[in-house]
mmCIF file of C-alpha atoms in Angstrom:
data_model
loop_
_atom_site.group_PDB
_atom_site.id
_atom_site.type_symbol
_atom_site.label_atom_id
_atom_site.label_comp_id
_atom_site.label_asym_id
_atom_site.label_seq_id
_atom_site.Cartn_x
_atom_site.Cartn_y
_atom_site.Cartn_z
ATOM 1 C CA GLY A 1 2.578 111.003 39.285
ATOM 2 C CA ILE A 2 -0.055 111.207 41.959
ATOM 3 C CA GLN A 3 -3.640 110.349 40.870
ATOM 4 C CA VAL A 4 -6.709 111.774 42.474
ATOM 5 C CA GLU A 5 -10.034 110.405 41.999
ATOM 6 C CA GLN A 6 -13.248 111.969 43.068
ATOM 7 C CA SER A 7 -16.653 110.432 43.457
ATOM 8 C CA PRO A 8 -19.477 110.604 42.577
ATOM 9 C CA PRO A 9 -18.932 112.785 39.468
ATOM 10 C CA ASP A 10 -22.447 114.278 39.682
ATOM 11 C CA LEU A 11 -24.844 114.581 42.664
ATOM 12 C CA ILE A 12 -28.439 115.922 42.625
ATOM 13 C CA LEU A 13 -30.088 116.812 45.946
ATOM 14 C CA GLN A 14 -33.199 118.484 47.372
ATOM 15 C CA GLU A 15 -32.563 121.358 49.681
ATOM 16 C CA GLY A 16 -32.028 120.070 53.287
ATOM 17 C CA ALA A 17 -30.450 116.839 52.357
ATOM 18 C CA ASN A 18 -27.021 115.554 53.471
ATOM 19 C CA SER A 19 -24.235 114.337 51.219
ATOM 20 C CA THR A 20 -20.694 112.858 51.219
ATOM 21 C CA LEU A 21 -18.126 113.441 48.620
ATOM 22 C CA ARG A 22 -15.084 111.284 48.466
ATOM 23 C CA CYS A 23 -11.475 111.781 47.189
ATOM 24 C CA ASN A 24 -9.010 109.001 46.759
ATOM 25 C CA PHE A 25 -5.316 109.599 46.125
ATOM 26 C CA SER A 26 -2.579 107.210 44.995
ATOM 27 C CA ASP A 27 0.344 108.353 47.246
ATOM 28 C CA SER A 28 1.046 109.725 50.619
ATOM 29 C CA VAL A 29 0.462 113.511 50.537
ATOM 30 C CA ASN A 30 1.734 116.570 52.396
ATOM 31 C CA ASN A 31 -1.146 118.882 51.609
ATOM 32 C CA LEU A 32 -4.811 118.258 50.656
ATOM 33 C CA GLN A 33 -7.277 121.047 50.126
ATOM 34 C CA TRP A 34 -10.980 121.006 49.293
ATOM 35 C CA PHE A 35 -12.361 123.883 47.090
ATOM 36 C CA HIS A 36 -15.837 124.875 46.013
ATOM 37 C CA GLN A 37 -15.958 126.313 42.574
ATOM 38 C CA ASN A 38 -19.017 128.559 42.271
ATOM 39 C CA PRO A 39 -20.941 129.186 39.006
ATOM 40 C CA TRP A 40 -18.919 132.112 38.209
ATOM 41 C CA GLY A 41 -15.646 130.029 38.368
ATOM 42 C CA GLN A 42 -14.153 131.281 41.640
ATOM 43 C CA LEU A 43 -12.288 128.568 43.580
ATOM 44 C CA ILE A 44 -13.077 129.150 47.168
ATOM 45 C CA ASN A 45 -11.057 127.371 49.843
ATOM 46 C CA LEU A 46 -13.079 125.144 52.204
ATOM 47 C CA PHE A 47 -10.504 123.187 53.980
ATOM 48 C CA TYR A 48 -6.707 122.605 54.348
ATOM 49 C CA ILE A 49 -6.775 119.076 55.726
ATOM 50 C CA PRO A 50 -3.820 116.744 55.064
ATOM 51 C CA SER A 51 -5.007 114.610 58.014
ATOM 52 C CA GLY A 52 -7.622 114.618 60.766
ATOM 53 C CA THR A 53 -11.032 116.212 60.911
ATOM 54 C CA LYS A 54 -12.194 119.778 60.546
ATOM 55 C CA GLN A 55 -15.709 121.480 60.657
ATOM 56 C CA ASN A 56 -16.821 124.810 59.468
ATOM 57 C CA GLY A 57 -20.636 125.314 59.897
ATOM 58 C CA ARG A 58 -22.579 122.963 57.840
ATOM 59 C CA LEU A 59 -19.409 121.435 56.159
ATOM 60 C CA SER A 60 -16.936 119.080 57.620
ATOM 61 C CA ALA A 61 -13.978 117.173 56.171
ATOM 62 C CA THR A 62 -11.989 114.033 57.326
ATOM 63 C CA THR A 63 -8.741 112.841 55.837
ATOM 64 C CA VAL A 64 -7.332 109.353 56.630
ATOM 65 C CA ALA A 65 -3.929 109.822 55.317
ATOM 66 C CA THR A 66 -2.851 106.089 56.057
ATOM 67 C CA GLU A 67 -5.676 104.885 53.814
ATOM 68 C CA ARG A 68 -5.277 107.693 51.197
ATOM 69 C CA TYR A 69 -8.741 109.169 51.188
ATOM 70 C CA SER A 70 -10.700 112.266 52.200
ATOM 71 C CA LEU A 71 -14.292 112.887 52.667
ATOM 72 C CA LEU A 72 -16.282 116.084 52.462
ATOM 73 C CA TYR A 73 -19.681 116.136 54.367
ATOM 74 C CA ILE A 74 -22.326 118.765 53.462
ATOM 75 C CA SER A 75 -25.283 118.870 55.880
ATOM 76 C CA SER A 76 -28.630 120.521 55.316
ATOM 77 C CA SER A 77 -27.637 121.438 51.766
ATOM 78 C CA GLN A 78 -28.704 124.862 50.398
ATOM 79 C CA THR A 79 -29.225 125.975 46.775
ATOM 80 C CA THR A 80 -26.021 128.125 47.225
ATOM 81 C CA ASP A 81 -23.948 124.843 47.782
ATOM 82 C CA SER A 82 -24.420 124.121 44.060
ATOM 83 C CA GLY A 83 -21.287 124.013 41.967
ATOM 84 C CA VAL A 84 -18.253 121.916 41.590
ATOM 85 C CA TYR A 85 -16.209 120.470 44.561
ATOM 86 C CA PHE A 86 -12.538 119.843 43.920
ATOM 87 C CA CYS A 87 -10.054 117.973 46.062
ATOM 88 C CA ALA A 88 -6.432 118.881 45.409
ATOM 89 C CA VAL A 89 -3.243 117.458 46.804
ATOM 90 C CA PHE A 90 0.588 117.656 46.569
ATOM 91 C CA LEU A 91 3.515 115.689 47.629
ATOM 92 C CA PHE A 92 6.604 117.534 48.602
ATOM 93 C CA ARG A 93 9.058 115.318 46.522
ATOM 94 C CA ALA A 94 6.944 115.873 43.365
ATOM 95 C CA GLY A 95 6.615 119.678 43.867
ATOM 96 C CA THR A 96 4.107 121.927 45.681
ATOM 97 C CA ALA A 97 1.765 122.598 42.741
ATOM 98 C CA LEU A 98 -1.728 121.215 43.422
ATOM 99 C CA ILE A 99 -2.899 118.166 41.655
ATOM 100 C CA PHE A 100 -6.682 118.343 41.238
ATOM 101 C CA GLY A 101 -9.225 115.643 40.760
ATOM 102 C CA LYS A 102 -11.999 115.952 38.271
ATOM 103 C CA GLY A 103 -14.454 117.333 40.693
ATOM 104 C CA THR A 104 -17.966 116.432 41.938
ATOM 105 C CA THR A 105 -20.709 118.638 40.444
ATOM 106 C CA LEU A 106 -23.380 119.303 42.990
ATOM 107 C CA SER A 107 -26.820 120.544 42.043
ATOM 108 C CA VAL A 108 -29.189 121.497 44.980
ATOM 109 C CA SER A 109 -32.801 122.248 44.048
ATOM 110 C CA SER A 110 -35.336 123.956 46.282
ATOM 111 C CA GLU B 1 -7.162 141.131 53.459
ATOM 112 C CA ALA B 2 -7.387 141.619 49.675
ATOM 113 C CA GLY B 3 -7.474 138.315 47.625
ATOM 114 C CA VAL B 4 -5.695 137.392 44.484
ATOM 115 C CA ALA B 5 -6.523 139.881 41.706
ATOM 116 C CA GLN B 6 -6.623 138.860 38.050
ATOM 117 C CA SER B 7 -7.468 140.745 34.984
ATOM 118 C CA PRO B 8 -9.051 140.845 32.474
ATOM 119 C CA ARG B 9 -12.030 138.580 33.584
ATOM 120 C CA TYR B 10 -12.894 137.631 30.008
ATOM 121 C CA LYS B 11 -11.055 137.827 26.723
ATOM 122 C CA ILE B 12 -12.105 136.791 23.240
ATOM 123 C CA ILE B 13 -9.422 136.614 20.474
ATOM 124 C CA GLU B 14 -8.925 134.928 17.086
ATOM 125 C CA LYS B 15 -6.336 132.209 16.693
ATOM 126 C CA ARG B 16 -2.815 133.255 16.025
ATOM 127 C CA GLN B 17 -3.374 136.496 17.898
ATOM 128 C CA SER B 18 -1.582 137.146 21.249
ATOM 129 C CA VAL B 19 -2.978 137.722 24.620
ATOM 130 C CA ALA B 20 -1.723 138.670 28.100
ATOM 131 C CA PHE B 21 -3.030 138.021 31.591
ATOM 132 C CA TRP B 22 -2.147 139.812 34.774
ATOM 133 C CA CYS B 23 -1.985 138.606 38.296
ATOM 134 C CA ASN B 24 -1.528 140.349 41.614
ATOM 135 C CA PRO B 25 -1.137 137.937 44.624
ATOM 136 C CA ILE B 26 -1.951 138.371 48.093
ATOM 137 C CA SER B 27 0.368 140.784 49.664
ATOM 138 C CA GLY B 28 3.487 139.130 51.107
ATOM 139 C CA HIS B 29 2.866 135.760 49.399
ATOM 140 C CA ALA B 30 6.246 134.443 48.155
ATOM 141 C CA THR B 31 4.913 131.658 45.957
ATOM 142 C CA LEU B 32 2.670 132.242 42.756
ATOM 143 C CA TYR B 33 1.168 129.651 40.461
ATOM 144 C CA TRP B 34 -0.552 129.893 37.177
ATOM 145 C CA TYR B 35 -3.033 127.026 36.382
ATOM 146 C CA GLN B 36 -5.028 126.280 33.249
ATOM 147 C CA GLN B 37 -8.583 124.887 33.621
ATOM 148 C CA ILE B 38 -10.110 123.382 30.568
ATOM 149 C CA LEU B 39 -13.960 123.022 30.602
ATOM 150 C CA GLY B 40 -14.954 119.939 32.642
ATOM 151 C CA GLN B 41 -11.575 119.281 34.204
ATOM 152 C CA GLY B 42 -9.677 120.317 37.283
ATOM 153 C CA PRO B 43 -6.943 122.990 37.043
ATOM 154 C CA LYS B 44 -3.451 122.003 36.012
ATOM 155 C CA LEU B 45 -0.180 123.794 36.737
ATOM 156 C CA LEU B 46 1.526 125.845 34.047
ATOM 157 C CA ILE B 47 4.222 127.475 36.000
ATOM 158 C CA GLN B 48 5.234 128.197 39.590
ATOM 159 C CA PHE B 49 7.336 131.097 40.838
ATOM 160 C CA GLN B 50 9.161 131.434 44.150
ATOM 161 C CA ASN B 51 9.612 135.192 44.620
ATOM 162 C CA ASN B 52 10.762 136.242 41.091
ATOM 163 C CA GLY B 53 12.476 132.907 40.233
ATOM 164 C CA VAL B 54 10.838 129.950 38.336
ATOM 165 C CA VAL B 55 10.524 126.796 40.306
ATOM 166 C CA ASP B 56 8.549 124.533 37.849
ATOM 167 C CA ASP B 57 7.632 125.338 34.257
ATOM 168 C CA SER B 58 7.836 121.701 32.986
ATOM 169 C CA GLN B 59 4.203 121.746 31.807
ATOM 170 C CA LEU B 60 4.354 125.275 30.189
ATOM 171 C CA PRO B 61 4.118 124.920 26.326
ATOM 172 C CA LYS B 62 7.247 127.330 25.942
ATOM 173 C CA ASP B 63 6.888 127.565 22.153
ATOM 174 C CA ARG B 64 3.836 129.819 22.651
ATOM 175 C CA PHE B 65 3.436 130.553 26.456
ATOM 176 C CA SER B 66 5.668 132.829 28.526
ATOM 177 C CA ALA B 67 5.336 134.179 31.980
ATOM 178 C CA GLU B 68 7.332 136.537 34.199
ATOM 179 C CA ARG B 69 7.130 137.785 37.769
ATOM 180 C CA LEU B 70 9.189 141.031 37.952
ATOM 181 C CA LYS B 71 10.110 142.164 41.395
ATOM 182 C CA GLY B 72 8.556 139.020 42.982
ATOM 183 C CA VAL B 73 5.025 140.505 43.136
ATOM 184 C CA ASP B 74 2.736 140.853 40.087
ATOM 185 C CA SER B 75 3.032 138.285 37.253
ATOM 186 C CA THR B 76 1.927 138.248 33.633
ATOM 187 C CA LEU B 77 1.271 135.133 31.464
ATOM 188 C CA LYS B 78 1.308 135.607 27.675
ATOM 189 C CA ILE B 79 0.273 133.450 24.886
ATOM 190 C CA GLN B 80 1.592 134.192 21.330
ATOM 191 C CA PRO B 81 0.210 132.855 18.990
ATOM 192 C CA ALA B 82 -2.945 131.555 20.473
ATOM 193 C CA LYS B 83 -4.486 128.178 19.333
ATOM 194 C CA LEU B 84 -8.060 127.028 19.560
ATOM 195 C CA GLU B 85 -7.010 124.546 22.192
ATOM 196 C CA ASP B 86 -5.897 127.395 24.463
ATOM 197 C CA SER B 87 -9.511 128.235 25.207
ATOM 198 C CA ALA B 88 -9.738 127.622 28.963
ATOM 199 C CA VAL B 89 -9.785 129.548 32.259
ATOM 200 C CA TYR B 90 -6.383 130.767 33.509
ATOM 201 C CA LEU B 91 -6.191 130.914 37.285
ATOM 202 C CA CYS B 92 -3.669 132.549 39.439
ATOM 203 C CA ALA B 93 -2.952 131.338 42.922
ATOM 204 C CA SER B 94 -0.562 132.468 45.684
ATOM 205 C CA SER B 95 0.724 131.024 48.990
ATOM 206 C CA ALA B 96 2.797 132.417 51.786
ATOM 207 C CA VAL B 97 5.271 129.687 51.422
ATOM 208 C CA ALA B 98 5.610 126.608 49.253
ATOM 209 C CA GLY B 99 4.186 123.665 51.229
ATOM 210 C CA GLY B 100 3.056 122.951 54.768
ATOM 211 C CA PRO B 101 0.282 124.940 56.574
ATOM 212 C CA GLY B 102 1.487 128.116 55.321
ATOM 213 C CA GLY B 103 1.473 126.713 51.745
ATOM 214 C CA ILE B 104 -2.402 126.965 51.594
ATOM 215 C CA GLN B 105 -3.146 128.123 47.998
ATOM 216 C CA TYR B 106 -5.585 130.984 47.391
ATOM 217 C CA PHE B 107 -7.060 131.478 44.002
ATOM 218 C CA GLY B 108 -8.112 134.468 41.958
ATOM 219 C CA ALA B 109 -11.389 134.639 40.026
ATOM 220 C CA GLY B 110 -9.560 133.667 36.821
ATOM 221 C CA THR B 111 -9.416 134.844 33.245
ATOM 222 C CA ARG B 112 -11.761 133.051 30.728
ATOM 223 C CA LEU B 113 -10.147 132.887 27.284
ATOM 224 C CA SER B 114 -12.053 131.983 24.152
ATOM 225 C CA VAL B 115 -10.099 131.572 20.978
ATOM 226 C CA LEU B 116 -12.112 131.659 17.886
#
């Protein structure tokens, strides 16, 4: 099945710093979503980005489908950015349920 | 627009007891998923419904887990009897369609189950 690897596993930042989270996947995919899981466990959609680049405020994401990776950029980090960031993918021929990586745990301190 | 609703938020039971979780997807969403998230891991699919039919239940432990989606809207997930290793967060997600841009999955807040 598809393998999804995220790096780094843990990241500690001071407020105001920038960061890049990476997601590698082992096969061509039809869907890629980035999520933020807040400390209360809620999975919040950040981006639907099977290819290309998108931006939403301080967050942006780029997926290079041909090279099988996606990057999530967080600029000017805030304490509210803390939590776990998940990358999840699916490939139509393997079904449409999302396959998640293990996540990157981000801690932002003031 | 209302999101995916789940209840209860928390549940504590003893092993061998039974438990049920409820999910109400976003209105009009045809596809519904139940995922299990064990502490420190990403969510993993248990079962997928398209309207009221099962699309994929290959990873559902059918000897103890069951799920239904009557009338293609609400869904319930049941565990009977529960084991210690069932302690996890159970997440419900829905999408307008299965796959493609309309296949963006939206998640509920989850039910955190502790089996003692």
